[in-house]
Amino acid sequence: MCSPEHFAVEYAINPWMDVTMPVDPELAVKQWDRLRETLVGLGHEVHLLTPEPGLPDMVFAANGAFVVDGTVYGAQFMHEQRAAEAAAHRAFYESQGWRFIAPSETNEGEGDFAYLPEAHGGLILAGHGFRTELPAHAEAQEALARPVVSLRLVDPRFYHLDVALASLDDGNIVYYPGAFSAASQKVLAQLFPDAVVADDGDALAFGLNLVSDGRNVVLNSEASRLAGKLKAAGYTPVPVELAELKKGGGSVKCCVAELRH
């Protein structure tokens, strides 16, 4: 995770960002702190990336890389405003001794990649259409030695996979069908017949941008209907308030890069 110490909406690179909408930096840090404390309280270890001035979106740490079994596939951002974040993430992983693979294709890390180790023998779901480019899916497959299923995003409000789909445990997902092409919807329905399906309201409340440890699901408090569906499916929803960070187009998952040893 990376503190929103320098968070602001200084440019608009997704439909949620409005440069005329003021951000309360103190409240952003307070809400982020609460998320970090929630994860620690659930028993998770949180490593911190040092925020850098001039990179207001560094708080969205999930976009900096994608990690599977100790191998890190690095990010190469679509927009120049975020490009320098990639080096900060690389420095972190290399300082920790992780095996880092530098990308040659545009991709935005866990923003567009999700890993399910027990789904069909181990599967990476990968989004494209707005940020990560399709050749990066093949590059990730070679880097991480896992089969990649490409899913096309068609609604610009759901510009990353992680605002439209999330892994709930090692073999199942929750997703919003309307974010995907008709063909990708069919693929998801075939692969995950028991998936939890979110509605428009859940999706627009950033409910899909969640973090699950297989039992506890930390999600935006605005997605109350989705919380009910998750509870009915046997999970424990843990709501958190992240209204300030939502102004940048992100929520829980965007703030968390998962370190899979």
Coordinates of C-alpha atoms in Angstrom, one line a residue:
M1 CA 0.0 0.0 0.0
C2 CA 1.0 3.6 -0.5
S3 CA -0.2 6.5 1.6
P4 CA -2.3 9.2 -0.3
E5 CA 0.0 11.9 1.2
H6 CA 0.2 13.5 -2.2
F7 CA -3.2 12.4 -3.5
A8 CA -5.1 15.0 -5.6
V9 CA -7.2 15.0 -8.8
E10 CA -4.9 17.1 -11.0
Y11 CA -5.8 15.6 -14.3
A12 CA -8.6 13.4 -15.7
I13 CA -7.6 10.0 -17.2
N14 CA -10.8 8.1 -16.4
P15 CA -14.5 9.1 -16.3
W16 CA -14.5 9.4 -12.5
M17 CA -11.9 12.1 -12.3
D18 CA -13.1 15.7 -12.2
V19 CA -10.5 18.4 -11.7
T20 CA -13.1 20.8 -10.5
M21 CA -14.1 18.5 -7.6
P22 CA -11.9 19.4 -4.5
V23 CA -10.2 16.6 -2.6
D24 CA -9.8 16.7 1.2
P25 CA -6.3 15.4 1.6
E26 CA -6.6 14.9 5.4
L27 CA -9.8 12.9 5.0
A28 CA -8.2 10.8 2.2
V29 CA -5.3 9.9 4.5
K30 CA -7.8 9.1 7.3
Q31 CA -9.9 6.8 5.2
W32 CA -6.8 5.1 3.7
D33 CA -5.4 4.6 7.3
R34 CA -8.7 3.0 8.3
L35 CA -8.4 0.6 5.3
R36 CA -4.9 -0.3 6.3
E37 CA -5.9 -0.8 9.9
T38 CA -8.8 -3.0 8.8
L39 CA -6.4 -5.3 6.8
V40 CA -4.0 -5.5 9.7
G41 CA -6.9 -6.3 12.0
L42 CA -7.8 -9.2 9.8
G43 CA -4.4 -10.7 10.2
H44 CA -2.6 -9.4 7.1
E45 CA 0.9 -8.0 6.9
V46 CA 1.0 -4.6 5.1
H47 CA 4.1 -3.3 3.4
L48 CA 4.3 0.4 2.7
L49 CA 5.6 2.0 -0.5
T50 CA 6.9 5.6 0.0
P51 CA 4.7 8.2 -1.8
E52 CA 6.5 10.5 -4.1
P53 CA 5.6 14.2 -4.8
G54 CA 4.2 14.8 -8.2
L55 CA 2.7 11.3 -8.5
P56 CA -0.8 11.8 -7.0
D57 CA -2.1 8.4 -8.1
M58 CA 0.6 6.4 -6.3
V59 CA -2.0 5.5 -3.7
F60 CA -3.5 3.1 -6.2
A61 CA -0.7 0.6 -5.6
A62 CA -2.4 -2.3 -7.3
N63 CA -1.5 -0.8 -10.7
G64 CA 2.3 -1.0 -10.2
A65 CA 2.8 -4.8 -10.8
F66 CA 1.2 -8.2 -10.8
V67 CA 2.7 -10.9 -8.6
V68 CA 2.3 -14.7 -8.9
D69 CA 4.3 -17.2 -6.9
G70 CA 7.2 -14.9 -6.2
T71 CA 7.5 -13.6 -9.7
V72 CA 6.7 -9.9 -10.4
Y73 CA 5.5 -8.8 -13.8
G74 CA 6.0 -5.1 -13.8
A75 CA 3.7 -2.4 -15.1
Q76 CA 4.1 0.0 -18.0
F77 CA 1.4 2.7 -17.7
M78 CA -0.8 3.9 -20.5
H79 CA -0.8 7.6 -19.5
E80 CA 2.3 9.7 -19.1
Q81 CA 1.0 11.2 -15.9
R82 CA 1.5 7.9 -14.1
A83 CA 4.5 6.5 -16.0
A84 CA 7.1 7.3 -13.3
E85 CA 5.2 5.2 -10.8
A86 CA 6.5 2.0 -12.5
A87 CA 10.1 2.7 -11.4
A88 CA 9.1 3.2 -7.7
H89 CA 7.3 -0.2 -7.7
R90 CA 10.2 -1.9 -9.4
A91 CA 12.6 -0.5 -6.8
F92 CA 10.4 -1.8 -4.0
Y93 CA 10.2 -5.3 -5.4
E94 CA 13.9 -5.5 -6.2
S95 CA 14.8 -4.3 -2.7
Q96 CA 12.7 -7.1 -1.2
G97 CA 14.5 -9.7 -3.3
W98 CA 11.6 -10.6 -5.6
R99 CA 12.2 -11.9 -9.1
F100 CA 11.2 -8.9 -11.3
I101 CA 10.4 -9.1 -15.0
A102 CA 10.3 -5.8 -16.8
P103 CA 7.4 -5.5 -19.3
S104 CA 7.8 -4.4 -22.9
E105 CA 4.0 -4.1 -23.3
T106 CA 1.5 -1.6 -21.9
N107 CA -0.1 -3.0 -18.8
E108 CA -1.3 -1.7 -15.4
G109 CA -0.6 -4.5 -13.1
E110 CA -3.4 -5.8 -10.9
G111 CA -5.6 -3.2 -12.3
D112 CA -6.1 -5.5 -15.2
F113 CA -5.0 -8.9 -13.9
A114 CA -6.6 -11.3 -11.4
Y115 CA -5.2 -14.7 -10.3
L116 CA -7.2 -17.7 -9.2
P117 CA -4.8 -20.6 -8.3
E118 CA -7.5 -23.2 -8.0
A119 CA -9.7 -22.3 -10.9
H120 CA -9.2 -24.8 -13.8
G121 CA -5.7 -25.6 -12.5
G122 CA -4.6 -22.0 -12.0
L123 CA -5.8 -19.1 -14.1
I124 CA -5.1 -15.5 -14.8
L125 CA -8.0 -13.3 -15.9
A126 CA -6.8 -10.3 -17.8
G127 CA -8.7 -7.2 -19.0
H128 CA -8.1 -5.1 -22.1
G129 CA -9.9 -2.3 -23.9
F130 CA -8.9 0.8 -22.1
R131 CA -5.5 0.5 -20.4
T132 CA -3.7 -2.8 -20.6
E133 CA -3.1 -3.8 -24.2
L134 CA -3.8 -7.3 -25.6
P135 CA -0.1 -8.2 -26.3
A136 CA 0.6 -7.8 -22.6
H137 CA -1.6 -10.8 -21.9
A138 CA 0.7 -13.0 -23.9
E139 CA 3.7 -11.4 -22.2
A140 CA 2.2 -12.1 -18.8
Q141 CA 1.5 -15.7 -19.7
E142 CA 5.2 -16.2 -20.6
A143 CA 6.5 -14.3 -17.6
L144 CA 4.3 -16.1 -15.0
A145 CA 3.8 -19.5 -16.7
R146 CA 0.0 -19.4 -16.1
P147 CA -2.7 -19.6 -18.7
V148 CA -4.3 -16.2 -19.4
V149 CA -8.0 -15.6 -20.3
S150 CA -8.5 -12.3 -22.1
L151 CA -11.6 -10.4 -21.3
R152 CA -12.7 -7.3 -23.2
L153 CA -13.9 -4.3 -21.2
V154 CA -16.5 -2.2 -23.1
D155 CA -17.7 0.5 -20.7
P156 CA -15.2 3.3 -20.0
R157 CA -16.5 3.7 -16.5
F158 CA -15.0 0.3 -15.9
Y159 CA -11.6 1.1 -17.4
H160 CA -9.7 -1.5 -15.4
L161 CA -10.6 -5.2 -14.7
D162 CA -10.5 -4.6 -11.0
V163 CA -13.4 -2.2 -11.0
A164 CA -15.6 -4.9 -12.8
L165 CA -14.3 -8.2 -11.3
A166 CA -12.6 -9.6 -8.3
S167 CA -11.5 -12.9 -7.0
L168 CA -13.4 -14.0 -3.9
D169 CA -11.2 -17.1 -3.1
D170 CA -8.8 -19.3 -5.0
G171 CA -11.5 -20.5 -7.3
N172 CA -14.4 -18.1 -7.6
I173 CA -15.2 -14.5 -8.5
V174 CA -17.6 -11.7 -8.3
Y175 CA -18.2 -9.6 -11.4
Y176 CA -20.5 -7.1 -13.2
P177 CA -21.5 -8.5 -16.6
G178 CA -22.3 -5.1 -18.1
A179 CA -18.6 -4.1 -18.0
F180 CA -17.7 -6.8 -20.5
S181 CA -18.3 -7.6 -24.2
A182 CA -21.0 -10.2 -24.9
A183 CA -18.4 -12.8 -25.8
S184 CA -16.4 -12.2 -22.6
Q185 CA -19.7 -12.5 -20.6
K186 CA -20.2 -15.9 -22.1
V187 CA -16.6 -16.9 -21.2
L188 CA -17.1 -15.8 -17.6
A189 CA -20.4 -17.6 -17.3
Q190 CA -18.8 -20.8 -18.6
L191 CA -15.7 -20.7 -16.4
F192 CA -17.5 -19.5 -13.2
P193 CA -21.1 -20.8 -13.1
D194 CA -21.2 -20.1 -9.3
A195 CA -19.9 -16.6 -9.4
V196 CA -21.5 -13.8 -7.4
V197 CA -23.1 -11.4 -9.9
A198 CA -23.2 -7.7 -9.1
D199 CA -25.8 -5.2 -10.4
D200 CA -25.4 -1.7 -11.8
G201 CA -25.7 0.0 -8.4
D202 CA -23.0 -2.2 -6.8
A203 CA -20.7 -1.7 -9.7
L204 CA -21.1 2.1 -9.8
A205 CA -20.5 2.2 -6.1
F206 CA -17.1 0.6 -6.7
G207 CA -18.3 -2.5 -4.9
L208 CA -16.3 -4.8 -7.3
N209 CA -13.1 -3.0 -6.4
L210 CA -12.6 -5.2 -3.3
V211 CA -10.0 -7.4 -1.5
S212 CA -10.9 -10.8 -0.3
D213 CA -8.8 -13.3 1.7
G214 CA -11.2 -16.1 0.9
R215 CA -13.4 -15.4 3.9
N216 CA -13.4 -11.7 4.7
V217 CA -14.3 -9.4 1.9
V218 CA -13.2 -5.8 2.4
L219 CA -15.3 -3.6 0.1
N220 CA -16.7 0.0 -0.3
S221 CA -19.4 0.7 2.2
E222 CA -21.6 2.2 -0.5
A223 CA -22.1 -1.3 -2.1
S224 CA -24.6 -2.5 0.5
R225 CA -26.6 -4.8 -1.8
L226 CA -23.4 -6.5 -2.9
A227 CA -22.4 -7.0 0.8
G228 CA -25.7 -8.8 1.3
K229 CA -25.1 -11.1 -1.7
L230 CA -21.6 -11.9 -0.4
K231 CA -23.0 -12.7 3.0
A232 CA -25.6 -15.0 1.5
A233 CA -22.8 -16.7 -0.4
G234 CA -20.9 -17.5 2.8
Y235 CA -18.4 -14.6 3.0
T236 CA -18.0 -12.0 5.7
P237 CA -18.4 -8.5 4.2
V238 CA -16.2 -5.8 5.8
P239 CA -17.3 -2.4 4.6
V240 CA -15.0 0.6 4.6
E241 CA -15.5 4.2 3.6
L242 CA -13.3 5.5 0.8
A243 CA -15.3 8.4 -0.7
E244 CA -12.2 10.7 -1.2
L245 CA -10.2 8.1 -3.1
K246 CA -13.2 7.3 -5.2
K247 CA -12.8 10.8 -6.7
G248 CA -9.6 9.4 -8.4
G249 CA -11.5 6.4 -9.8
G250 CA -10.4 3.8 -7.2
S251 CA -11.4 2.1 -4.0
V252 CA -10.3 -0.8 -1.9
K253 CA -8.5 -3.0 -4.4
C254 CA -6.9 -0.1 -6.2
C255 CA -5.1 0.7 -3.0
V256 CA -3.8 -2.9 -2.4
A257 CA -1.1 -4.8 -4.3
E258 CA -1.3 -8.4 -3.2
L259 CA 2.1 -10.0 -2.6
R260 CA 1.9 -13.7 -3.6
H261 CA 5.0 -15.5 -2.4

